[in-house]
XYZ file of C-alpha atoms in Angstrom:
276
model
C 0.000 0.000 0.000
C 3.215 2.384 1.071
C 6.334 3.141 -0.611
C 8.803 0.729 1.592
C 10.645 2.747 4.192
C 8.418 5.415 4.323
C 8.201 3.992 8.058
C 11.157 2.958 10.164
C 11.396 -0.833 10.955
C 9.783 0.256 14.128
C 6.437 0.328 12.724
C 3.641 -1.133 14.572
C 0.358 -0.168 15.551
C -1.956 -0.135 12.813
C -5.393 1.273 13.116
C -8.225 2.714 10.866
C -10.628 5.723 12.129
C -13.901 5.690 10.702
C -13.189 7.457 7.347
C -10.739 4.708 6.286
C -7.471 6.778 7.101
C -4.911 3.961 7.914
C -2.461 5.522 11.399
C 0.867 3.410 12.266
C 3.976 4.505 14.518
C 7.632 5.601 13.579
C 6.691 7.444 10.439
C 9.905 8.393 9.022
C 11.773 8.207 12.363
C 10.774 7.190 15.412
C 8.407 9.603 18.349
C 5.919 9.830 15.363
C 2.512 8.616 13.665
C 2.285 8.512 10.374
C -0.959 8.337 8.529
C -2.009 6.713 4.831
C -5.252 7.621 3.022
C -7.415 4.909 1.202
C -5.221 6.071 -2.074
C -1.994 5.238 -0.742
C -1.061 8.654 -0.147
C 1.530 9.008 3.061
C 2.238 12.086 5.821
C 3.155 13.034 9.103
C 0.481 13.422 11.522
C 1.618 13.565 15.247
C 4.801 14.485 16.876
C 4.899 12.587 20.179
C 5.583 14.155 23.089
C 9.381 14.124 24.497
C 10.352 10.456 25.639
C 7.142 8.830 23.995
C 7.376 5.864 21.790
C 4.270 4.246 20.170
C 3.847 1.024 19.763
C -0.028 -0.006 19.600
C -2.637 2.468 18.327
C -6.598 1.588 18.861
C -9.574 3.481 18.365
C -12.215 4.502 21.256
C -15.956 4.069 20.236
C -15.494 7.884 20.768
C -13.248 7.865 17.665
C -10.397 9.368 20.124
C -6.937 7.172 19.184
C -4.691 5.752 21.810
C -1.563 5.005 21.853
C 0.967 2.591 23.899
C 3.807 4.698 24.847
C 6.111 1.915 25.587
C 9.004 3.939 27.027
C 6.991 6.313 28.604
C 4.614 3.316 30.408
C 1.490 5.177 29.931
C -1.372 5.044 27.779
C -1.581 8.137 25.525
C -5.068 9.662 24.548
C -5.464 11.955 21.554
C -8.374 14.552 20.382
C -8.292 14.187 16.389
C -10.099 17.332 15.907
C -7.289 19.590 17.176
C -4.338 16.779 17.841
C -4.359 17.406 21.751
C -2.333 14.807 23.575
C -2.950 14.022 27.069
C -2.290 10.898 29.411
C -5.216 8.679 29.978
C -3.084 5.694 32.250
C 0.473 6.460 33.711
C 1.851 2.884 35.586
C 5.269 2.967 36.235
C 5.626 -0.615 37.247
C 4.831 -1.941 33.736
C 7.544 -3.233 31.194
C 5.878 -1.667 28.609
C 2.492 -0.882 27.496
C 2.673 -3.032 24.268
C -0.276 -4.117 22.766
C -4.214 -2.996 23.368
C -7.759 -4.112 23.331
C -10.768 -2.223 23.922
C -14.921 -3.617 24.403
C -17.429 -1.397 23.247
C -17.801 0.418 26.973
C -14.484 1.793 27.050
C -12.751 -1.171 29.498
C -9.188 -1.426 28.019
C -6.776 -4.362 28.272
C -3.186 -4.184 27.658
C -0.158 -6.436 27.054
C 3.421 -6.058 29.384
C 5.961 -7.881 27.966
C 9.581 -7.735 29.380
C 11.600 -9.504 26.684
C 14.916 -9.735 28.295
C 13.455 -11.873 31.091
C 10.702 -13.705 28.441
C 8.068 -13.113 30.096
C 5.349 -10.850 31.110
C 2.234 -9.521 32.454
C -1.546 -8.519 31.398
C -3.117 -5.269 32.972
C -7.122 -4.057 32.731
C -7.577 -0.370 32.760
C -11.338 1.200 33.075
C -12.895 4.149 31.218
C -11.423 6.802 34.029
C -7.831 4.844 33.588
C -7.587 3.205 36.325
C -5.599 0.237 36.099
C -5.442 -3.178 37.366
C -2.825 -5.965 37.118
C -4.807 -8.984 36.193
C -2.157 -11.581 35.646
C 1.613 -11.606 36.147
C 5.003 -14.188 35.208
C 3.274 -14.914 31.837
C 5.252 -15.355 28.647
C 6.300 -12.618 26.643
C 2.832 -11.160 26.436
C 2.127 -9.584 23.063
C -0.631 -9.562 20.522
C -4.200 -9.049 22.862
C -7.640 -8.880 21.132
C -11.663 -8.834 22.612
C -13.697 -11.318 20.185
C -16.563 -9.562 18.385
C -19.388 -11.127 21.055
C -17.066 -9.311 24.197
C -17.311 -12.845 25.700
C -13.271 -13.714 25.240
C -10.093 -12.199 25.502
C -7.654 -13.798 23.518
C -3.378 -12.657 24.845
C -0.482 -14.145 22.713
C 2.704 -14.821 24.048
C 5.652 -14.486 21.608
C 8.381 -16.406 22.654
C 6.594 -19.200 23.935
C 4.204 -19.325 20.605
C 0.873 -19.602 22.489
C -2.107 -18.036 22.599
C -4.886 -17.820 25.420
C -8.428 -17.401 26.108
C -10.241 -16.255 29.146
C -13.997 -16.148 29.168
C -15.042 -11.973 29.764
C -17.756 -10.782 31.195
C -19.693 -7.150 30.453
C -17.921 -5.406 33.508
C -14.462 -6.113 32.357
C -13.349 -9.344 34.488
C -11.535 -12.309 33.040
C -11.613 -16.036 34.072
C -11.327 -19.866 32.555
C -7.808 -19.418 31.247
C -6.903 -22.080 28.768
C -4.720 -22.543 25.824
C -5.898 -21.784 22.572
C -3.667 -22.370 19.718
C 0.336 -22.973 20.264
C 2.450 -22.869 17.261
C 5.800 -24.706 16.825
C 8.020 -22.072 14.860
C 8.272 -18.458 14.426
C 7.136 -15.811 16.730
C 3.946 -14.252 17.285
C 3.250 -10.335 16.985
C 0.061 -8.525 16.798
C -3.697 -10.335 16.755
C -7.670 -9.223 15.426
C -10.642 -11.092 15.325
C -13.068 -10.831 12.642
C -16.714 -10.690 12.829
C -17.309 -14.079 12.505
C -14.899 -14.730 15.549
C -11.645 -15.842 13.712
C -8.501 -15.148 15.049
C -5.772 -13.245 12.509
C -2.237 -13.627 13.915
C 0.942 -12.387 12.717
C 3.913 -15.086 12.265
C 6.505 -12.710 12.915
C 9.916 -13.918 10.937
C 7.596 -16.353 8.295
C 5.670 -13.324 6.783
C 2.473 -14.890 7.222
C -1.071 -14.635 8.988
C -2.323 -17.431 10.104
C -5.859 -17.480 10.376
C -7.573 -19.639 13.448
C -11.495 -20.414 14.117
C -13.099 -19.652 17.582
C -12.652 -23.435 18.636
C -8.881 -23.134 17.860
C -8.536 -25.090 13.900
C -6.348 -23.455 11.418
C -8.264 -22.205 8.871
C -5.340 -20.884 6.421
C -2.381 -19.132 5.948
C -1.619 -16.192 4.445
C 1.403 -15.488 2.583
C 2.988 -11.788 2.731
C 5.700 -10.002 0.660
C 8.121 -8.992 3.349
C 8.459 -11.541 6.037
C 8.390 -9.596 9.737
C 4.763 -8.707 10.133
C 4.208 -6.736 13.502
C 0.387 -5.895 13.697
C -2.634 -5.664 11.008
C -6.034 -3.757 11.481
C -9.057 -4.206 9.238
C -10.267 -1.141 7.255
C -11.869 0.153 3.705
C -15.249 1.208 2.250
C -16.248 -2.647 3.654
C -13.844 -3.447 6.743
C -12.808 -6.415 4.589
C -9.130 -4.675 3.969
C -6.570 -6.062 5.838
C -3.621 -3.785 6.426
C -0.512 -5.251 8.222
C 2.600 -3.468 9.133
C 6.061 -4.590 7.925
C 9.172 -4.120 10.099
C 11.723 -5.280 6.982
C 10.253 -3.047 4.392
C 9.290 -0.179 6.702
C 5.394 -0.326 4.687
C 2.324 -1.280 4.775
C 0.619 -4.603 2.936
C -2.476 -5.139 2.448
C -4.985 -7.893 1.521
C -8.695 -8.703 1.104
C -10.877 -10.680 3.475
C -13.943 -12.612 3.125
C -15.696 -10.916 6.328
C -15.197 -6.934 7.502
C -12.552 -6.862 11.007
C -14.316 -6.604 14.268
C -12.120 -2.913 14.642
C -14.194 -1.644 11.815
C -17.506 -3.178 12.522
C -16.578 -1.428 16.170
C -16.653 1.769 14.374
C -19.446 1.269 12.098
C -22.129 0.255 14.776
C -20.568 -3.122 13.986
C -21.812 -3.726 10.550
C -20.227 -6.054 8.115
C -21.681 -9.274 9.452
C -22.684 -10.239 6.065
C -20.484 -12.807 4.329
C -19.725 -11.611 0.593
């Protein structure tokens, strides 16, 4: 979709706001965003504040972005009307703020991975940002995503190639932790679920997406281009555009989907349930 480089091999983060405007991190160097219209066309759109580094970006119902400030360890909130940044979470006992989820009433969930000890924690942060550790001494927590039905949270870990589910419930609180899917090779990266419930996860190092049912069966695998994929969001006129982020080529890839991405439908007053 991108010129390659026009990001750094930091890029991460991808997320769509409702007009189909694609937003990733480290866009030309690194303390940026970077945004990409539905024609390709590529620009600077935030300067971060001093010592901020994005990683994840999601979109509030509200249509407000967020953004994991990994070296910062807070959770960044931004006005896209006039580009105001503020600080919705600040927890200085986190790793790193790497990955989020949000449900439809503002309860977000966020991945803590410290890599140099392989491991990691998961953290649960209501609508006023207050935070909660939920779970601590997991793997290298990475890729998080809420299922379209707000009944499972799904956390990937990426050294130790698994991925779990918890059953949710509508105030935020997780329980029934089992594994879901645990690959053999390559590392895991960012996760979304579609519509229909399926799983999208990126095989960091084999340039794929592998695609996985709700009951845990490998439904396919899709090839990519460049070969370390680090997040994808789901976007266009439909929500069946998939747009992952490539670390090697510093771009974006896209391809096309059978079913629109739960992170558009979220936008959309979750249309895009119909199968095409």
């Amino acid at each position: 979709m991108t010129k390659p480089h026009v990001f750094t091999s930091g890029i991460e983060g991808p997320a769509c706001d409702r007009d189909g405007n694609l937003y990733a991190v480290n866009y030309a160097r690194r303390h940026t965003i970077g945004v990409v219209t539905p024609q390709g066309d590529s620009r600077l759109f935030l300067e971060l504040p001093a010592g901020a580094t994005g990683n994840a970006i999601r979109f509030h119902p509200s249509g407000q972005m967020f953004i994991a400030d990994y070296t910062g360890h807070r959770i960044l909130r931004v006005d896209m009307q006039t580009r105001e940044i503020d600080t919705f979470m600040e927890q200085p006992a986190m790793n790193q703020p790497n990955d989020l989820a949000v449900t439809r009433s503002g309860i977000w969930f966020a991945s803590d991975p410290n890599w140099k000890q392989s491991d990691g924690n998961l953290w649960r942060i209501d609508e006023n940002g207050k935070d909660e550790l939920l779970e601590f001494g997991m793997g290298t927590t990475n890729g998080i995503e809420v299922s379209n039905d707000e009944t499972t949270l799904y956390v990937n870990e990426t050294v130790q190639r698994r991925i779990w589910k918890y059953d949710l419930t509508v105030d935020g609180q997780i329980s029934y932790k089992r594994l879901f899917y645990e690959f053999t090779d390559y590392g895991l990266d960012g996760m979304r679920c579609d519509v229909e419930g399926n799983v999208y996860v990126t095989r960091f190092g084999k340039g794929t997406i592998a695609v996985l049912s709700p009951q845990g069966k490998e439904i396919r695998e899709i090839t990519l281009l460049g070969k370390q994929c680090t997040n994808l969001t789901f976007g266009g006129v439909d929500g069946r555009t998939c747009y992952v982020t490539m670390a090697d080529t510093g771009a974006v890839e896209t391809f096309r989907t059978e079913v629109a991405g739960r992170c558009w439908a979220f936008l959309h007053d979750n249309k895009g349930r119909e199968r095409f």
